[in-house]
Coordinates of C-alpha atoms in Angstrom, one line a residue:
M7 CA 103.7 125.9 79.8
R8 CA 101.5 125.9 82.8
N9 CA 99.5 129.0 83.6
N10 CA 99.0 129.9 87.1
G11 CA 96.9 132.5 87.1
Y12 CA 96.9 136.4 88.3
V13 CA 100.5 138.2 88.6
S14 CA 100.8 141.5 90.5
Q15 CA 104.3 142.0 90.0
I16 CA 104.6 143.0 93.3
N17 CA 108.2 142.0 95.0
Y18 CA 107.7 139.9 98.0
P19 CA 111.0 140.7 99.6
I20 CA 113.0 137.5 101.3
E21 CA 116.0 137.9 103.7
P22 CA 119.6 137.3 103.1
D23 CA 119.9 134.6 105.6
D24 CA 116.5 132.9 103.9
F25 CA 117.5 129.8 102.5
L26 CA 114.2 127.9 101.1
I27 CA 114.7 124.1 100.3
S28 CA 112.3 121.7 98.2
R29 CA 112.4 117.9 97.0
T30 CA 110.4 116.6 94.4
D31 CA 110.5 113.0 92.6
I32 CA 111.5 112.3 89.2
N33 CA 108.8 113.6 87.7
G34 CA 108.7 117.1 89.8
Y35 CA 106.0 116.3 91.7
I36 CA 106.7 118.2 95.4
T37 CA 107.8 115.5 98.4
Y38 CA 109.2 118.0 100.6
A39 CA 109.3 121.6 101.5
N40 CA 111.3 123.6 104.4
P41 CA 108.8 125.8 106.6
R42 CA 110.4 128.8 105.1
F43 CA 109.7 128.1 101.5
I44 CA 106.0 127.4 102.8
E45 CA 106.1 130.8 104.2
V46 CA 107.5 132.6 101.2
S47 CA 105.2 130.7 99.1
G48 CA 102.0 131.4 100.8
F49 CA 100.8 128.1 100.0
S50 CA 99.8 125.4 102.6
I51 CA 101.7 122.2 103.2
E52 CA 98.4 120.4 102.2
E53 CA 98.5 122.5 98.9
L54 CA 102.2 122.1 98.2
M55 CA 102.7 118.2 98.6
N56 CA 102.5 115.9 95.7
E57 CA 101.7 119.1 93.4
P58 CA 104.0 119.9 90.4
H59 CA 106.6 122.2 91.5
N60 CA 105.7 124.4 88.7
V61 CA 102.7 125.3 91.0
V62 CA 105.1 128.4 91.9
R63 CA 106.3 129.2 88.3
H64 CA 105.9 132.8 87.3
P65 CA 104.6 133.5 83.9
D66 CA 107.7 136.1 83.0
M67 CA 109.8 132.9 83.4
P68 CA 111.3 132.2 79.5
P69 CA 110.8 128.3 78.8
E70 CA 113.9 128.1 77.5
V71 CA 115.2 128.2 81.0
Y72 CA 113.6 125.4 82.1
R73 CA 114.5 123.5 79.0
D74 CA 117.9 124.0 79.9
M75 CA 117.5 123.0 83.2
W76 CA 116.1 119.8 82.5
A77 CA 118.4 118.8 79.8
T78 CA 121.5 119.4 82.5
L79 CA 119.5 117.2 85.3
R80 CA 119.2 114.5 82.9
E81 CA 123.1 114.4 82.4
G82 CA 123.5 113.9 85.9
L83 CA 124.5 117.5 86.3
S84 CA 123.5 120.3 89.0
W85 CA 121.8 123.6 87.5
Q86 CA 121.9 126.9 88.8
G87 CA 120.3 130.1 87.9
Y88 CA 118.2 132.9 89.0
V89 CA 114.8 132.1 88.8
K90 CA 111.5 134.6 89.6
N91 CA 108.7 132.5 91.4
R92 CA 105.1 133.2 92.2
R93 CA 103.6 133.5 95.2
K94 CA 99.7 132.1 95.6
N95 CA 98.6 135.3 96.0
G96 CA 100.3 136.6 92.7
D97 CA 103.2 138.6 94.1
H98 CA 106.7 137.2 93.0
Y99 CA 110.2 136.7 94.7
W100 CA 113.8 136.4 93.3
V101 CA 116.0 133.5 94.2
H102 CA 119.3 132.0 93.4
A103 CA 118.5 128.7 92.8
N104 CA 120.5 125.2 92.5
V105 CA 119.1 122.1 91.5
V106 CA 120.8 118.9 92.3
P107 CA 119.8 115.6 91.1
V108 CA 119.7 113.0 94.4
V109 CA 121.4 109.9 93.5
D110 CA 121.6 106.6 95.8
R111 CA 123.7 104.1 95.0
G112 CA 123.5 105.1 91.4
E113 CA 119.9 105.7 90.9
L114 CA 118.3 108.1 90.7
Q115 CA 115.8 109.3 93.1
G116 CA 114.5 113.0 92.3
Y117 CA 115.7 116.6 92.9
A118 CA 116.4 118.9 95.5
S119 CA 115.9 122.8 94.8
L120 CA 118.1 125.1 96.7
R121 CA 117.2 128.7 97.1
S122 CA 119.0 131.3 98.4
Y123 CA 119.0 135.4 98.4
A124 CA 119.5 136.8 94.8
G125 CA 120.3 140.1 95.8
E126 CA 118.1 143.7 94.2
E127 CA 120.9 143.7 91.3
K128 CA 120.7 140.6 89.9
A129 CA 116.8 140.6 90.1
R130 CA 116.6 143.7 87.9
Y131 CA 119.4 142.1 85.7
F132 CA 117.8 138.6 85.0
D133 CA 114.4 140.6 85.0
H134 CA 115.8 142.7 81.9
L135 CA 117.3 139.6 80.7
Y136 CA 114.6 137.2 80.8
R137 CA 112.3 140.2 78.6
Q138 CA 114.7 139.9 75.9
M139 CA 114.4 136.3 75.8
R140 CA 110.9 136.2 75.8
E141 CA 111.0 139.0 72.9
N142 CA 113.3 136.6 71.2
N143 CA 116.3 139.3 71.2
C144 CA 118.3 138.5 73.5
P145 CA 122.5 138.3 72.9
Y146 CA 122.8 135.4 75.1
Y147 CA 121.6 131.7 75.7
L148 CA 121.7 129.3 78.4
K149 CA 124.0 126.5 78.6
R150 CA 123.7 124.0 81.6
G151 CA 123.1 126.9 83.8
K152 CA 125.6 129.4 82.2
L153 CA 125.1 132.4 79.9
K154 CA 126.4 132.1 76.7
R155 CA 126.9 134.4 73.8
K156 CA 125.3 133.7 70.2
G157 CA 127.0 133.4 67.2
L158 CA 130.9 132.5 66.8
R159 CA 131.9 134.5 70.2
G160 CA 130.0 132.2 72.3
K161 CA 130.9 128.7 70.7
L162 CA 134.6 129.6 71.1
P163 CA 135.9 127.3 74.0
S164 CA 136.7 129.5 77.4
F165 CA 140.2 129.5 79.0
Q166 CA 140.2 130.3 82.8
W167 CA 143.9 131.3 83.8
E168 CA 143.3 131.2 87.1
G169 CA 142.0 127.6 87.0
V170 CA 144.1 124.3 88.3
K171 CA 144.3 123.3 84.6
A172 CA 146.0 126.4 83.5
R173 CA 148.2 126.4 86.3
V174 CA 149.3 122.6 85.4
I175 CA 149.3 123.6 81.6
G176 CA 151.6 126.7 82.5
S177 CA 153.8 124.7 84.7
S178 CA 154.4 122.1 82.5
I179 CA 155.2 125.0 79.3
A180 CA 157.5 126.4 82.3
S181 CA 159.3 123.6 82.7
A182 CA 159.7 122.7 79.0
A183 CA 161.4 126.1 78.4
L184 CA 163.7 125.7 81.1
L185 CA 165.0 122.2 80.0
G186 CA 164.9 123.9 76.3
A187 CA 167.1 126.4 77.5
G188 CA 169.7 124.3 79.2
L189 CA 170.3 122.1 76.3
W190 CA 170.6 125.0 74.1
V191 CA 173.1 126.6 77.2
A192 CA 175.2 123.0 76.7
Q193 CA 175.1 122.5 73.3
R194 CA 176.2 126.7 72.6
F195 CA 179.0 126.5 75.1
G196 CA 179.5 122.6 74.7
L197 CA 179.5 121.7 78.7
T198 CA 181.1 118.8 79.8
G199 CA 182.1 117.1 83.3
W200 CA 181.3 119.2 86.2
S201 CA 179.7 122.6 84.3
L202 CA 177.0 120.3 82.7
G203 CA 176.1 118.8 86.7
V204 CA 176.2 122.3 87.4
L205 CA 174.1 123.2 84.7
A206 CA 171.8 120.3 85.3
L207 CA 171.6 121.2 89.3
V208 CA 170.3 124.6 88.4
L209 CA 167.7 123.5 85.5
V210 CA 166.4 121.0 88.4
S211 CA 166.1 124.3 91.3
S212 CA 164.8 126.3 88.6
I213 CA 161.8 123.7 87.5
W214 CA 161.2 122.9 90.7
S215 CA 160.7 126.6 91.9
V216 CA 158.5 127.0 89.0
N217 CA 156.6 124.1 89.8
A218 CA 156.6 125.2 93.5
L219 CA 155.2 128.9 92.5
L220 CA 152.7 127.9 90.4
L221 CA 151.3 124.8 92.2
G222 CA 152.5 125.5 95.8
S223 CA 149.2 127.7 96.6
L224 CA 147.1 124.7 95.2
N225 CA 148.1 122.7 98.4
R226 CA 147.0 126.0 100.9
S227 CA 144.0 125.5 99.2
V228 CA 143.1 121.9 99.6
A229 CA 144.6 122.5 103.1
S230 CA 141.9 125.7 103.6
L231 CA 139.0 123.4 101.9
K232 CA 139.9 120.6 104.2
D233 CA 140.1 123.2 107.5
I234 CA 136.0 124.0 106.3
A235 CA 135.1 120.6 106.1
L236 CA 136.2 119.4 109.4
Q237 CA 134.7 122.9 110.8
L238 CA 131.1 121.4 109.2
A239 CA 131.9 118.0 110.2
A240 CA 132.5 119.4 113.4
G241 CA 129.0 120.8 113.3
N242 CA 130.0 124.1 113.2
L243 CA 127.7 125.9 111.0
N244 CA 128.3 129.4 112.0
T245 CA 131.8 128.8 110.3
V246 CA 132.7 131.8 107.9
I247 CA 133.4 130.6 104.1
P248 CA 135.9 132.9 102.7
S249 CA 135.3 134.5 99.3
T250 CA 138.3 134.1 96.5
N251 CA 138.3 135.4 92.8
R252 CA 139.7 131.9 91.8
Q253 CA 137.3 130.4 89.5
S254 CA 138.6 126.9 90.3
L255 CA 138.8 127.5 94.4
R256 CA 135.2 129.8 94.3
Q257 CA 133.0 126.8 92.5
T258 CA 134.1 124.6 95.8
L259 CA 133.6 127.3 98.0
D260 CA 130.3 128.3 96.8
A261 CA 129.0 124.7 97.2
L262 CA 130.5 124.4 100.8
Q263 CA 128.6 127.7 101.1
L264 CA 125.4 125.9 100.0
M265 CA 126.1 123.1 102.0
R266 CA 126.2 124.8 105.0
R267 CA 123.7 127.3 104.3
S268 CA 121.1 124.2 104.0
L269 CA 122.5 122.2 106.8
L270 CA 121.8 125.4 109.1
S271 CA 118.3 125.9 107.9
T272 CA 117.5 122.2 107.9
A273 CA 118.9 122.6 111.8
S274 CA 117.4 125.7 112.6
D275 CA 114.2 124.0 111.4
I276 CA 114.6 120.8 113.5
Q277 CA 115.7 122.9 116.2
R278 CA 112.6 125.5 116.4
N279 CA 110.4 122.0 115.6
M280 CA 112.1 120.4 118.9
E281 CA 111.7 123.7 120.8
A282 CA 107.7 123.4 120.2
I283 CA 107.9 119.5 120.2
G284 CA 109.2 119.4 124.1
P285 CA 106.2 121.1 125.8
V286 CA 103.9 119.4 123.3
V287 CA 105.3 115.8 124.8
S288 CA 105.7 116.7 127.9
Q289 CA 102.1 117.8 127.9
I290 CA 101.3 114.5 126.2
L291 CA 102.8 112.4 129.1
N292 CA 100.8 114.7 131.8
N293 CA 97.9 114.2 129.9
N294 CA 98.2 110.3 129.7
T295 CA 98.9 110.4 133.3
N296 CA 95.8 112.3 134.3
M297 CA 93.5 110.3 131.3
A298 CA 94.9 106.9 133.1
D299 CA 93.9 107.9 136.6
R300 CA 90.5 109.4 135.2
L301 CA 89.9 106.0 133.6
E302 CA 91.2 104.3 136.5
Q303 CA 88.3 106.1 138.6
Q304 CA 85.9 105.5 135.8
A305 CA 86.7 101.7 135.8
S306 CA 85.9 102.0 139.7
A307 CA 83.0 103.8 139.4
V308 CA 81.8 101.4 136.7
Q309 CA 82.4 98.0 138.5
E310 CA 80.2 99.6 141.4
T311 CA 77.5 101.3 138.9
A312 CA 77.1 97.5 137.6
A313 CA 77.0 96.1 141.2
S314 CA 74.4 98.6 141.9
M315 CA 72.7 97.9 138.8
E316 CA 72.7 94.3 139.8
E317 CA 71.2 94.9 142.9
I318 CA 68.5 97.4 141.3
S319 CA 67.7 93.9 138.9
S320 CA 67.1 91.7 141.4
T321 CA 64.6 94.5 143.2
V322 CA 63.0 95.0 140.0
R323 CA 62.8 91.3 139.4
Q324 CA 61.6 91.0 142.4
S325 CA 58.8 93.7 141.9
A326 CA 57.8 92.1 138.7
S327 CA 57.2 88.7 140.9
N328 CA 55.0 90.8 143.3
A329 CA 53.5 92.9 140.6
Q330 CA 52.2 89.2 138.9
L331 CA 51.3 87.6 141.9
A332 CA 49.2 91.1 143.2
S333 CA 47.6 90.5 139.7
K334 CA 46.6 86.9 140.4
A335 CA 45.3 88.3 143.6
A336 CA 43.4 91.1 141.8
D337 CA 41.8 88.6 139.7
T338 CA 40.6 86.4 142.3
N339 CA 39.1 89.8 144.0
L340 CA 37.7 90.8 141.2
A341 CA 36.2 86.9 140.7
E342 CA 34.7 87.2 144.6
V343 CA 33.7 90.8 143.9
G344 CA 31.5 89.1 140.7
T345 CA 30.4 86.5 143.1
A346 CA 29.2 89.1 145.8
T347 CA 27.4 91.1 143.1
R348 CA 25.8 87.9 142.4
L349 CA 24.6 87.2 145.9
T350 CA 23.3 91.1 146.0
D351 CA 21.2 90.9 143.2
E352 CA 19.8 87.7 144.3
L353 CA 19.0 89.3 147.3
A354 CA 17.3 92.3 146.0
H355 CA 15.4 90.1 143.7
A356 CA 14.4 88.1 146.9
M357 CA 13.3 91.9 149.0
E358 CA 11.3 92.5 145.6
A359 CA 9.5 89.3 146.1
L360 CA 9.1 89.7 149.4
T361 CA 7.6 93.2 149.4
K362 CA 4.7 91.8 147.1
Q363 CA 4.2 88.9 149.3
S364 CA 3.7 91.5 152.1
E365 CA 1.7 93.4 149.5
R366 CA -0.8 90.2 149.1
M367 CA -0.4 89.5 152.7
K368 CA -1.9 93.1 153.3
H369 CA -4.7 92.7 151.3
M370 CA -5.7 89.3 152.6
V371 CA -5.3 90.8 156.4
Q372 CA -7.8 93.5 154.9
T373 CA -10.0 90.7 153.8
I374 CA -9.8 89.0 157.4
D375 CA -10.7 92.6 158.9
A376 CA -13.7 92.9 156.9
I377 CA -14.8 89.3 157.6
A378 CA -14.7 90.0 161.1
F379 CA -16.3 93.4 160.7
Q380 CA -19.3 91.5 159.4
T381 CA -18.9 88.9 161.5
N382 CA -19.4 91.3 164.5
I383 CA -22.6 93.0 162.9
L384 CA -23.9 89.9 161.9
A385 CA -23.1 88.7 166.0
L386 CA -24.9 91.9 167.1
N387 CA -27.8 91.5 164.8
A388 CA -27.8 87.7 166.2
S389 CA -27.9 89.3 169.7
V390 CA -30.5 92.0 168.9
E391 CA -32.8 88.7 167.8
A392 CA -31.8 86.8 170.6
A393 CA -33.1 89.9 172.8
R394 CA -36.5 89.6 170.7
A395 CA -36.8 85.7 171.0
G396 CA -36.8 86.1 175.0
E397 CA -35.8 82.6 176.8
H398 CA -35.7 81.1 173.5
G399 CA -33.2 82.9 172.0
R400 CA -31.2 83.2 175.2
G401 CA -28.6 80.6 174.2
F402 CA -28.4 81.9 170.6
A403 CA -27.4 85.4 172.5
V404 CA -24.6 83.6 174.3
V405 CA -23.2 82.2 171.1
A406 CA -23.6 85.4 169.6
Q407 CA -21.7 87.4 172.1
E408 CA -19.0 84.6 171.7
V409 CA -19.1 85.4 168.1
R410 CA -19.1 88.8 169.1
K411 CA -16.1 88.7 171.3
L412 CA -14.1 86.2 168.6
S413 CA -15.2 88.8 165.8
N414 CA -13.8 91.7 167.9
Q415 CA -10.3 89.4 168.7
T416 CA -10.1 88.6 165.2
A417 CA -10.5 92.1 164.4
E418 CA -7.9 93.3 166.9
A419 CA -5.8 90.6 165.9
A420 CA -6.1 91.7 162.2
K421 CA -4.7 95.1 162.7
E422 CA -2.1 94.2 164.9
V423 CA -0.9 92.1 161.9
Q424 CA -1.7 94.8 159.8
R425 CA 0.3 96.8 161.8
M426 CA 3.2 94.2 161.4
I427 CA 2.6 94.1 157.7
V428 CA 2.9 97.8 157.4
D429 CA 6.3 97.8 159.7
T430 CA 7.6 94.8 157.9
N431 CA 6.7 96.3 154.4
Q432 CA 8.9 99.4 155.2
S433 CA 11.6 97.5 156.4
V434 CA 11.7 95.7 153.4
L435 CA 11.5 98.5 151.5
E436 CA 14.6 100.1 153.6
S437 CA 16.3 96.7 152.7
V438 CA 14.9 97.0 149.0
A439 CA 16.7 100.3 149.3
H440 CA 19.8 99.7 151.0
T441 CA 20.4 96.4 149.0
R442 CA 20.3 98.4 145.9
E443 CA 22.7 100.8 147.2
T444 CA 25.0 97.6 147.9
Q445 CA 24.3 96.7 144.6
A446 CA 25.3 99.8 143.2
A447 CA 28.2 99.9 145.3
T448 CA 29.4 96.3 144.7
Q449 CA 28.8 97.2 141.4
R450 CA 31.4 100.3 141.9
I451 CA 34.1 97.8 143.4
R452 CA 33.7 95.6 141.0
H453 CA 34.6 98.3 138.4
A454 CA 37.2 99.7 140.3
S455 CA 38.8 95.7 141.0
Q456 CA 38.8 95.6 137.2
R457 CA 40.7 98.7 137.0
V458 CA 43.1 98.2 139.6
N459 CA 43.3 94.4 137.9
D460 CA 44.0 96.4 134.4
L461 CA 46.6 98.4 136.5
M462 CA 48.6 95.4 137.9
E463 CA 48.9 94.0 134.6
E464 CA 50.2 97.1 132.9
I465 CA 52.5 97.6 136.3
S466 CA 53.6 93.5 135.8
R467 CA 54.1 94.1 132.1
A468 CA 56.1 97.7 132.7
A469 CA 58.3 95.8 135.5
S470 CA 59.4 92.8 133.4
E471 CA 60.1 95.5 130.9
Q472 CA 61.9 97.5 133.3
S473 CA 63.1 94.2 134.1
D474 CA 64.7 93.5 130.8
G475 CA 66.0 97.6 130.0
V476 CA 67.9 96.7 133.8
A477 CA 69.5 93.7 131.7
Q478 CA 70.5 95.5 128.8
I479 CA 72.1 98.5 130.7
G480 CA 73.9 95.9 132.9
L481 CA 75.1 94.0 129.7
A482 CA 76.2 98.0 128.4
I483 CA 77.9 98.9 131.7
A484 CA 79.5 95.3 131.3
E485 CA 80.9 96.6 127.9
I486 CA 81.4 99.7 129.0
D487 CA 83.3 98.0 131.8
S488 CA 85.1 96.0 129.2
T489 CA 86.0 98.8 126.7
T490 CA 87.1 101.2 130.3
Q491 CA 89.6 98.1 130.6
A492 CA 90.5 98.0 126.9
S493 CA 91.1 101.7 127.0
A494 CA 92.8 101.9 130.3
S495 CA 95.4 99.3 128.4
D496 CA 95.7 101.8 125.3
M497 CA 96.6 104.3 127.4
E498 CA 99.4 102.1 128.9
S499 CA 100.3 101.8 125.3
Y500 CA 100.5 105.6 124.4
R501 CA 102.1 106.3 127.7
R502 CA 104.5 103.7 126.6
V503 CA 104.8 105.5 123.1
A504 CA 104.8 108.7 124.7
D505 CA 108.0 107.9 126.7
T506 CA 109.1 106.7 123.5
L507 CA 108.3 110.1 121.7
S508 CA 109.8 112.3 124.3
G509 CA 113.1 110.1 124.6
E510 CA 113.4 110.5 120.6
A511 CA 112.8 113.9 121.0
A512 CA 115.4 114.3 123.7
S513 CA 118.0 112.2 121.8
L514 CA 117.0 114.1 118.4
T515 CA 117.7 117.6 120.6
N516 CA 121.1 116.1 121.7
S517 CA 121.8 115.8 118.0
V518 CA 120.4 118.8 116.7
N519 CA 122.5 120.5 119.9
A520 CA 125.7 119.2 117.9
F521 CA 125.9 122.1 115.4
R522 CA 126.3 125.2 116.2
T523 CA 124.0 127.4 114.8
S524 CA 122.8 131.4 115.4
Q525 CA 119.7 130.1 117.4
S526 CA 122.0 127.5 119.7
G527 CA 122.3 128.2 123.2
A528 CA 123.5 126.6 126.3
Q529 CA 119.9 125.2 127.2
P530 CA 120.0 122.1 129.3
L531 CA 119.3 118.6 127.9
P532 CA 115.9 116.5 128.5
A533 CA 116.5 113.4 130.6
L534 CA 117.1 110.5 127.8
R535 CA 114.3 107.9 127.7
R536 CA 115.5 105.5 125.2
P537 CA 112.8 103.0 123.7
P538 CA 113.7 99.3 123.5
S539 CA 114.0 99.0 119.7
S540 CA 113.6 102.8 118.3
G541 CA 114.1 101.7 115.0
Q542 CA 111.1 99.7 114.7
S543 CA 109.0 102.3 116.5
L544 CA 109.6 104.8 114.0
G545 CA 108.4 102.4 110.9
L546 CA 111.3 103.9 108.4
E547 CA 111.4 102.1 105.1
K548 CA 113.5 102.8 102.8
P549 CA 112.1 104.2 99.3
R550 CA 112.8 102.2 96.3
A551 CA 114.9 103.5 93.8
K552 CA 114.3 105.2 90.7
A553 CA 116.0 104.6 87.2
L554 CA 117.2 107.7 85.5
P555 CA 114.7 109.2 83.2
S556 CA 115.5 108.6 79.3
K557 CA 116.5 111.6 77.3
H558 CA 113.8 110.8 75.1
S559 CA 111.3 111.0 77.7
A560 CA 108.1 113.2 77.2
A561 CA 109.2 116.4 75.2
D562 CA 107.3 118.7 77.6
G563 CA 108.7 117.1 80.6
W564 CA 110.5 119.6 81.5
D565 CA 107.2 121.4 82.3
Q566 CA 106.4 119.5 85.2
F567 CA 109.3 121.1 87.6

């Protein structure tokens, strides 16, 4: 037997109006639980679904109770009894349980457990009784949910005088007794003719009176049950089920009361759910409308962004083309700068050569100046000698005088050339300095041009990559636009589904309002919006029928419930 763990022996009180419903498959695994059962059990809906029903079993329950229950259910009969269940936190609660086989077209589909308030007196009584069962000293045992005394007394058939069978037997005995009495009177007094007819009429009247007396109330009981059934069929779940001491009628009234409470619990749960679903459906409709508007705005913004991205892409492509042209121009400029650098280098070399030539000319002029000076001295000596010679040296003196003049002119010209060479040399030196500065500047221009060329190549590559990136962004925006359009289409589908859901909710609310419950009120119904084919939209599928379990299934099969 399953042990669910810690128990606190603290009673969790349930209200007299509480009705706990659960359903299982044929193996005892939970397939449905109403909200009140979930709340009382302390488990969540996820912890209960598809779990064995014995998850709520209390260890104080004797195993023979469940054995009797499963034996009764395997016979195709319903079972009733008082059960102590365990909550998730270890507390317990007492219920009066009715377990009913759910049969569809002759095939067992599962079991429904209907639990109601047990009452403190019943709880104390069965708590003591179950303790005796666990200790094997109980004078009773269970048979189809009913307590039977052990021993010979428990095996004797029970007879209920208020039952239908007792009434039929009583009516038959009374009729036979009256008929026997009539025959005895006829034989005793030898009645014939009209006196025998009178006796027969008296006997018939007496038998009819006995049958009417004994069986007349049966029609009233049936009529009462019919009235109750009609009230329930009309949706009046607040109808009062009367109580009676008659065993035959009490079982039927108890079944009707159980049906009323089950329908009332289900209708109340549906009504509460519909009260919660109504605003949610309205909110879904409003949210879908708002989201559809936002998607439309987003689609328009995406299209505008796509157009802007196309313009940006065109601009980036143009920038990339211009960057490539600028890179080519920078290459050309770099070549021209290289040519200018080469020419400047050649000019500097020429200036240096000119400086060297000027230095050589300077030396040559100095030599000419020295020759002129020597020539002047020689001419002066020649004049002196001509003066000494007198008349004989007069011609020679004239020549010496002319040579002296030429020497002085040569000296003056040499000095002038010397000055010109010095000035030219200074200019050449200055030109050499400027040429070197120009060479350095040209070199810097060359380096700068090289840097500009590198930058233009980087700009060109960046522009090309940017163009590719913009193209990818354009594709992404196109994908976003496509997705947005698909989302808008889906939102339209969601809107139709929400409309369908709203219509179904309104229809369900209208259907639930057919039942009169304690929570029913004069509330206006929402407008019905029926879908084209609500049956298909619900996606309902009939569950597969399952065969009745064999009586010789697993020995511990009862332990699953």
